[in-house]
Every structure is written in structure tokens, then in C-alpha cells.
Amino acid sequence: MWIEGEVVGRVDWNDKLFSLQIRADIQPFIAGQFIKLSQVINDKRVARAYSIVNAPGGDLIEVLAVSVEEGQLSPNLQQLKVGDKLDVSPKASGFMTLEEIPETSFSGKQLWLLATGTAVGPFISMLETDEPWCRFETVVLVYGVRLAEDLAYKEQLLQLERRYPNQFKLVFSVTRETLPEAIQSRISTGIQSGEIQKLAGVEITPQNSQVMLCGNPDMISDTNKILLDMGLAKNLRRAPGQITVEKYW
Ligand SMILES: Cc1cc2nc3c(=O)[nH]c(=O)nc-3n(C[C@H](O)[C@H](O)[C@H](O)COP(=O)(O)OP(=O)(O)OC[C@H]3O[C@@H](n4cnc5c(N)ncnc54)[C@H](O)[C@@H]3O)c2cc1C
Ligand SMILES: NC(=O)c1ccc[n+]([C@@H]2O[C@H](COP(=O)([O-])OP(=O)(O)OC[C@H]3O[C@@H](n4cnc5c(N)ncnc54)[C@H](OP(=O)(O)O)[C@@H]3O)[C@@H](O)[C@H]2O)c1
């Protein structure tokens, strides 16, 4: 059920937000999937899901996590040092992958990736593969956080913007402070008002867009309602649509 993982690197983005690089012999995964990390705490096994941030193919897995106050596992993960061991699920799971997006007339010219907080991770994994760039004319990532210091992987994202200057649109939403390079509206509000589409230079339409949403469940339900009003539909295997979601809690 569990294999041993070893922490081989870590990055502290701020006093709550951190990334762990873990060496563990997991089976091949698909960008967008998650693994489970686990520890036995007070004689009880605690296991939680964490999306993989790096692209498939390397020999490490990287996760981005926030230490949740009063949380059972995440404060322990934050304490891990290089050389520490933890349990890892041997196989990644999850359906928020580009494979699940249909290759039909609904397939979409634009891929919209909407993330709050740590949920930027699985989208970075996808953006570091060739697939989104081969399949979509435009890829928009909207990354919503409370504060500028919560923008993990900002440099890597700006590098992707330089690598795909005509194809990649990067929109930061920083809701609790004013930042020149970010909008201050929440993702839901920014889409409802059209502020985000204007910045990205593309519209969201059922004919042309595929939208993936990940992270805070309230952001997902609020934004989902707005997308349904715009004529988009949930993407199901038996009925292809345009909206694919993964709620973190
Ligand atoms: C498919 C999936 C993928 C996930 N991927 C990640 C990931 O890549 N990184 C990550 O940090 N978490 C991720 N999570 C959440 C993670 O599994 C844990 O729930 C989280 O680390 C809290 O665990 P805990 O035991 O410390 O807190 P718990 O005691 O389980 O407390 C849970 C509470 O913490 C809050 N919470 C949980 N996750 C987050 C979060 N990411 N950001 C803000 N608040 C949160 C919510 O209020 C939730 O009700 C994912 C969850 C799912 C279902
Ligand atoms: N980030 C921190 O500074 C900090 C500090 C201490 C502890 N924590 C821990 O981290 C957890 C959450 O932190 P987080 O900042 O990563 O995630 P978060 O609370 O999910 O916030 C991330 C972004 O999602 C937005 N959002 C929230 N509800 C939304 C909705 N209904 N529709 C659209 N957007 C919505 C937030 O906007 P709003 O700002 O408008 O809510 C914010 O921009 C907390 O549970 C806490 O335990 C974080």
C-alpha cells in the first residue's frame, strides 16, 4: 500500500507555503494527477492527496503544500527536512488531466486553467509537457492567491510566458493587496465581469474553450455557475463538455 519516500529538497515560499522534492519509486503518472503522502501520527495513519507539480519523466516528485492551521498532516509535512522519510502511494491517480479533455468539435481552441493557491501545481505539470502547446491555440492560466508572497513558482511561470509569448497568457489574481502586475478581483468575479478575458485577449465560449478549475471548492462552485450561465457544460466521458474540475477539499 505504501512505499518509502525520502525528502531530497525543499523550498519555502513563505512561512506557510512550501514545496517538497521527494525521491520515491512511484509508477509513471500523467500530468495533473496526485499522489498520497502519509505518516503515522499518534498511532493513527493519516493520508492526504497532493498534486504532482513536475512533469512526468523525471525520477523525483515535487509537491506544493500549505500548512493548514489545525490540520492533521500538513503542519507535519512542513517540518520535514532533507533526508527525512515519509510514506508515498506507489501509484498516482486523478482525472484532471488533458487526456480527459475530448478531441471533438468541443475540443476548444483555448485552454483555460483556473487555480487558487496550491492548486497551481497540477497545471504547472501540464504546462511543462508538450501537450497543451500542441493541442491549443491559446493557453490561459489564472492563478489566484491572497497575497503576493503566496505566488509560488512565479519565476517559472514568467519563463513559460517568455517561451510561448504568443500562445501563453498568464493572469495573476491577488485579492488581499494591490499589485501592479495582478488584478485584485477573485477569479469568479473577474470572469463574470470580463476583466480576465479582456486581459487575456480571448473570450470564453462553449465553441472555443475548455476550462479546468482546481483548488478552493467555493471558487470552483462560484465560477462553475458563471460558466454554466455562459453556456458551457460539465465535461463527462458519456457527454463531452467544456468544464473539468478538481476540488481540494
Ligand atoms: C485531489 C486532491 C489534490 C490535492 N492536492 C493538494 C496539493 O497539491 N497541495 C496542498 O496543499 N493540498 C492539496 N490537497 C489538500 C490536501 O489533501 C489536504 O487536505 C491538506 O494538506 C490539509 O490536510 P491536513 O491533514 O493538514 O488538514 P485537515 O485536518 O484534513 O484539514 C482540511 C481543511 O484544510 C483546508 N485545506 C485543505 N487543503 C488546502 C489547500 N491546499 N489550501 C488551502 N486550504 C486547504 C480546508 O479548510 C480543509 O477543510 C489536495 C486534495 C485533493 C482532494
Ligand atoms: N495564505 C496565507 O497567507 C495563509 C496564512 C495563514 C494560514 N493559511 C492557511 O492556508 C489556508 C488557505 O490559504 P490560501 O490562501 O492558500 O487559499 P484560499 O483561502 O483558497 O485563497 C486563495 C484565493 O482564492 C480566493 N477565493 C476564496 N474563496 C473564493 C470564492 N468563493 N470564489 C473565488 N475565489 C475565492 C481567495 O480570495 P479572498 O482573498 O477574497 O478570500 C484567494 O484569492 C487557510 O485554511 C489557512 O489554514 C494561509
Coordinates of C-alpha atoms and ligand atoms in Angstrom, one line a residue:
M1 CA 0.0 0.0 0.0
W2 CA 2.8 2.4 0.8
I3 CA 6.4 2.9 -0.4
E4 CA 9.1 4.8 1.2
G5 CA 9.9 8.3 0.0
E6 CA 12.8 10.5 1.0
V7 CA 12.8 14.3 1.0
V8 CA 15.7 15.4 -1.1
G9 CA 14.9 19.1 -1.4
R10 CA 12.5 21.8 -0.2
V11 CA 11.6 25.4 -1.0
D12 CA 9.9 27.7 1.5
W13 CA 7.9 30.3 -0.4
N14 CA 6.7 31.9 2.8
D15 CA 6.2 30.9 6.4
K16 CA 3.2 28.6 5.5
L17 CA 3.8 27.6 1.9
F18 CA 6.4 25.1 0.8
S19 CA 7.4 22.6 -1.8
L20 CA 9.0 19.2 -1.2
Q21 CA 11.0 17.2 -3.6
I22 CA 10.7 13.6 -2.9
R23 CA 12.6 10.6 -4.2
A24 CA 10.1 7.6 -4.4
D25 CA 9.8 4.9 -6.9
I26 CA 6.3 5.6 -8.0
Q27 CA 4.7 4.2 -11.2
P28 CA 4.6 6.5 -14.3
F29 CA 2.0 9.3 -13.8
I30 CA 0.1 11.7 -16.1
A31 CA 0.4 15.5 -15.7
G32 CA -2.4 16.7 -13.5
Q33 CA -2.5 13.6 -11.2
F34 CA -1.9 13.4 -7.5
I35 CA -0.2 11.0 -5.1
K36 CA -1.0 10.4 -1.4
L37 CA 1.5 11.3 1.3
S38 CA 1.1 9.6 4.6
Q39 CA 2.5 9.4 8.1
V40 CA 1.5 7.6 11.3
I41 CA 0.6 10.3 13.8
N42 CA -0.2 9.3 17.4
D43 CA -0.6 5.6 16.3
K44 CA -3.0 6.6 13.6
R45 CA -2.3 6.6 9.9
V46 CA -3.1 10.0 8.2
A47 CA -3.0 10.1 4.4
R48 CA -3.7 13.1 2.2
A49 CA -3.7 13.8 -1.6
Y50 CA -1.1 16.1 -3.1
S51 CA -0.8 17.0 -6.8
I52 CA 2.5 16.5 -8.6
V53 CA 4.0 19.8 -9.8
N54 CA 6.8 18.5 -12.0
A55 CA 6.2 17.0 -15.5
P56 CA 6.2 13.2 -15.9
G57 CA 9.5 11.6 -16.8
G58 CA 12.0 12.6 -14.0
D59 CA 13.0 10.5 -11.0
L60 CA 11.6 12.8 -8.4
I61 CA 8.2 14.0 -7.4
E62 CA 7.6 17.6 -6.3
V63 CA 4.5 18.8 -4.3
L64 CA 3.4 22.3 -3.3
A65 CA 1.6 22.4 0.1
V66 CA 0.3 25.0 2.5
S67 CA 0.4 24.3 6.2
V68 CA -3.3 24.4 7.3
E69 CA -3.8 25.7 10.8
E70 CA -5.1 22.9 13.0
G71 CA -4.6 20.5 10.0
Q72 CA -3.6 16.9 10.8
L73 CA -0.9 16.2 8.2
S74 CA 0.2 19.4 6.5
P75 CA 1.9 21.0 9.6
N76 CA 3.9 17.8 9.9
L77 CA 4.9 17.9 6.3
Q78 CA 6.1 21.4 6.7
Q79 CA 8.5 20.2 9.4
L80 CA 10.2 17.6 7.1
K81 CA 13.9 18.2 6.4
V82 CA 16.1 16.9 3.7
G83 CA 16.9 13.2 4.5
D84 CA 13.6 12.6 6.3
K85 CA 11.4 9.7 5.2
L86 CA 7.6 9.6 4.6
D87 CA 5.2 7.1 3.1
V88 CA 4.0 7.7 -0.5
S89 CA 1.3 5.9 -2.5
P90 CA 3.0 3.9 -5.3
K91 CA 0.5 5.0 -8.0
A92 CA -0.8 8.4 -8.8
S93 CA -4.5 8.9 -9.5
G94 CA -6.9 11.6 -10.7
F95 CA -8.8 12.5 -13.8
M96 CA -8.0 16.2 -14.1
T97 CA -5.7 15.5 -17.0
L98 CA -5.6 16.7 -20.6
E99 CA -6.3 13.1 -21.6
E100 CA -9.8 13.5 -20.2
I101 CA -10.5 16.5 -22.5
P102 CA -12.3 15.3 -25.5
E103 CA -10.8 15.5 -29.1
T104 CA -14.2 16.5 -30.6
S105 CA -15.6 19.6 -32.1
F106 CA -16.0 20.8 -28.5
S107 CA -12.3 20.3 -28.0
G108 CA -11.7 24.0 -27.9
K109 CA -9.1 26.4 -29.3
Q110 CA -8.4 27.8 -25.9
L111 CA -7.4 26.0 -22.7
W112 CA -8.3 27.9 -19.6
L113 CA -6.6 26.8 -16.3
L114 CA -8.1 28.4 -13.2
A115 CA -6.3 27.7 -9.9
T116 CA -6.4 29.0 -6.4
G117 CA -3.4 28.7 -4.0
T118 CA -1.6 25.3 -4.1
A119 CA -3.7 24.1 -7.0
V120 CA -1.4 25.9 -9.5
G121 CA 0.7 22.7 -9.1
P122 CA -1.0 20.3 -11.4
F123 CA -1.3 23.0 -14.1
I124 CA 2.4 23.6 -13.9
S125 CA 3.0 19.9 -14.5
M126 CA 0.8 20.1 -17.6
L127 CA 2.4 23.3 -18.9
E128 CA 5.8 21.7 -18.7
T129 CA 4.7 19.0 -21.2
D130 CA 4.2 19.5 -24.9
E131 CA 0.6 18.6 -24.9
P132 CA -1.2 21.9 -24.2
W133 CA 1.1 23.7 -26.7
C134 CA 0.4 21.2 -29.4
R135 CA -3.4 21.0 -28.9
F136 CA -4.5 24.6 -28.1
E137 CA -4.0 27.9 -29.9
T138 CA -4.1 29.8 -26.6
V139 CA -3.4 28.6 -23.1
V140 CA -4.6 30.9 -20.2
L141 CA -3.5 30.3 -16.6
V142 CA -5.3 32.4 -14.0
Y143 CA -3.6 32.0 -10.6
G144 CA -5.5 33.3 -7.6
V145 CA -3.9 33.9 -4.2
R146 CA -4.5 36.1 -1.2
L147 CA -1.1 37.9 -1.1
A148 CA 1.8 38.4 -3.5
E149 CA 4.0 36.2 -1.2
D150 CA 1.7 33.3 -2.0
L151 CA 2.6 33.3 -5.7
A152 CA 4.8 30.2 -5.7
Y153 CA 6.6 29.3 -8.9
K154 CA 6.2 32.8 -10.2
E155 CA 9.6 32.9 -12.0
Q156 CA 8.9 29.5 -13.7
L157 CA 5.6 30.8 -14.9
L158 CA 7.1 34.0 -16.2
Q159 CA 9.7 31.8 -18.0
L160 CA 6.9 29.9 -19.7
E161 CA 5.4 33.2 -20.7
R162 CA 8.7 34.1 -22.4
R163 CA 8.9 30.6 -24.0
Y164 CA 5.4 30.9 -25.5
P165 CA 4.9 34.6 -26.0
N166 CA 2.0 34.4 -28.5
Q167 CA 0.4 31.3 -27.0
F168 CA 0.5 31.7 -23.2
K169 CA -1.5 34.3 -21.2
L170 CA -0.7 34.5 -17.6
V171 CA -3.1 36.3 -15.2
F172 CA -2.4 36.7 -11.5
S173 CA -5.2 37.5 -9.2
V174 CA -4.0 38.8 -5.8
T175 CA -7.1 39.5 -3.7
R176 CA -5.8 41.0 -0.4
E177 CA -3.2 43.5 -1.6
T178 CA -2.7 45.8 -4.6
L179 CA 0.0 44.7 -7.1
P180 CA 0.7 46.3 -10.5
E181 CA 1.1 43.0 -12.3
A182 CA -2.1 41.4 -10.9
I183 CA -5.8 42.0 -10.8
Q184 CA -7.4 42.3 -7.4
S185 CA -10.7 40.6 -8.2
R186 CA -11.3 37.0 -7.3
I187 CA -11.3 34.6 -10.3
S188 CA -15.1 34.2 -10.3
T189 CA -15.7 38.0 -10.2
G190 CA -13.0 38.6 -12.8
I191 CA -14.6 36.1 -15.2
Q192 CA -18.1 37.4 -14.6
S193 CA -17.1 41.0 -15.3
G194 CA -15.0 40.0 -18.3
E195 CA -11.9 41.6 -16.7
I196 CA -9.9 38.4 -17.0
Q197 CA -10.9 37.7 -20.6
K198 CA -10.0 41.2 -21.6
L199 CA -6.6 40.9 -20.0
A200 CA -6.0 37.5 -21.7
G201 CA -7.3 38.8 -25.0
V202 CA -9.7 35.9 -25.5
E203 CA -13.3 35.2 -24.8
I204 CA -14.8 32.1 -23.1
T205 CA -17.3 30.4 -25.4
P206 CA -18.7 26.9 -25.5
Q207 CA -17.4 26.6 -29.1
N208 CA -13.8 27.6 -28.4
S209 CA -13.0 27.0 -24.8
Q210 CA -12.0 24.2 -22.5
V211 CA -11.9 25.2 -18.8
M212 CA -10.1 23.3 -16.0
L213 CA -10.7 24.5 -12.4
C214 CA -8.7 23.4 -9.4
G215 CA -8.4 24.3 -5.7
N216 CA -10.8 26.1 -3.3
P217 CA -14.2 24.4 -3.6
D218 CA -16.0 27.7 -3.2
M219 CA -14.1 29.3 -6.1
I220 CA -15.0 26.2 -8.1
S221 CA -18.7 26.3 -7.4
D222 CA -19.0 30.1 -7.8
T223 CA -17.0 30.0 -11.1
N224 CA -18.8 26.9 -12.3
K225 CA -22.2 28.7 -12.0
I226 CA -20.9 31.6 -14.1
L227 CA -19.5 29.2 -16.8
L228 CA -22.8 27.3 -16.9
D229 CA -24.6 30.7 -17.5
M230 CA -22.2 31.3 -20.4
G231 CA -23.4 28.1 -22.0
L232 CA -20.6 25.8 -21.0
A233 CA -21.3 22.3 -19.6
K234 CA -19.5 19.8 -17.4
N235 CA -17.2 17.5 -19.2
L236 CA -18.3 13.9 -18.8
R237 CA -17.0 10.8 -20.6
R238 CA -20.5 10.0 -21.8
A239 CA -21.3 13.6 -22.7
P240 CA -18.3 15.7 -23.6
G241 CA -18.5 19.3 -22.4
Q242 CA -16.0 22.1 -21.5
I243 CA -15.7 22.2 -17.7
T244 CA -13.3 19.9 -15.8
V245 CA -12.8 20.3 -12.0
E246 CA -10.8 19.1 -9.0
K247 CA -11.8 20.3 -5.6
Y248 CA -9.0 20.2 -2.9
W249 CA -11.4 19.9 0.0
Ligands
LIG1 C1 -7.2 15.6 -5.3 C2 -6.6 16.5 -4.3 C3 -5.3 17.1 -4.5 C4 -4.8 17.9 -3.5 N1 -3.6 18.5 -3.8 C5 -3.0 19.3 -2.8 C6 -1.8 20.0 -3.1 O1 -1.2 19.8 -4.1 N2 -1.3 20.8 -2.1 C7 -2.0 21.0 -0.9 O2 -1.5 21.8 -0.1 N3 -3.2 20.4 -0.7 C8 -3.7 19.5 -1.6 N4 -4.8 18.9 -1.3 C9 -5.4 19.0 0.0 C10 -4.7 18.0 0.9 O3 -5.0 16.7 0.6 C11 -5.0 18.2 2.4 O4 -6.4 18.3 2.6 C12 -4.4 19.4 3.0 O5 -2.9 19.3 3.0 C13 -4.8 19.6 4.5 O6 -4.5 18.4 5.2 P1 -4.4 18.4 6.8 O7 -4.4 17.0 7.3 O8 -3.3 19.2 7.2 O9 -5.7 19.2 7.2 P2 -7.2 18.6 7.6 O10 -7.2 18.3 9.0 O11 -7.5 17.5 6.6 O12 -8.0 19.9 7.2 C14 -8.6 20.1 6.0 C15 -9.0 21.6 5.8 O13 -7.8 22.3 5.4 C16 -8.2 23.3 4.4 N5 -7.3 23.0 3.2 C17 -7.1 21.8 2.7 N6 -6.2 21.8 1.7 C18 -6.0 23.1 1.5 C19 -5.2 23.8 0.5 N7 -4.5 23.2 -0.4 N8 -5.2 25.2 0.5 C20 -5.9 25.8 1.5 N9 -6.6 25.2 2.5 C21 -6.7 23.9 2.4 C22 -9.6 23.2 4.2 O14 -10.3 24.2 5.0 C23 -10.0 21.8 4.7 O15 -11.3 21.7 5.1 C24 -5.4 18.1 -2.3 C25 -6.7 17.5 -2.1 C26 -7.2 16.7 -3.0 C27 -8.6 16.1 -2.8
LIG2 N1 -2.2 32.5 2.5 C1 -2.0 32.9 3.7 O1 -1.5 34.0 4.0 C2 -2.2 32.0 4.9 C3 -1.9 32.4 6.2 C4 -2.1 31.6 7.2 C5 -2.8 30.4 7.0 N2 -3.1 30.0 5.8 C6 -3.7 28.7 5.6 O2 -4.0 28.4 4.3 C7 -5.3 28.1 4.0 C8 -5.9 28.8 2.8 O3 -4.9 29.6 2.2 P1 -4.8 30.0 0.7 O4 -4.6 31.5 0.7 O5 -3.8 29.2 0.1 O6 -6.2 29.6 0.0 P2 -7.6 30.2 -0.2 O7 -8.2 30.6 1.1 O8 -8.3 29.2 -1.0 O9 -7.4 31.6 -1.1 C9 -6.8 31.6 -2.4 C10 -7.6 32.5 -3.3 O10 -8.9 32.0 -3.5 C11 -9.8 33.1 -3.4 N3 -11.2 32.6 -3.1 C12 -11.6 32.2 -1.9 N4 -13.0 31.9 -2.0 C13 -13.3 32.2 -3.3 C14 -14.6 32.1 -4.0 N5 -15.7 31.7 -3.4 N6 -14.6 32.4 -5.3 C15 -13.4 32.8 -5.9 N7 -12.3 33.0 -5.2 C16 -12.2 32.6 -4.0 C17 -9.2 33.9 -2.3 O11 -9.8 35.2 -2.3 P3 -10.1 36.1 -1.0 O12 -8.8 36.6 -0.5 O13 -11.1 37.1 -1.5 O14 -10.7 35.1 0.0 C18 -7.8 33.9 -2.7 O15 -7.5 34.9 -3.7 C19 -6.1 28.5 5.2 O16 -7.0 27.5 5.5 C20 -5.0 28.6 6.3 O17 -5.0 27.4 7.1 C21 -2.8 30.8 4.7

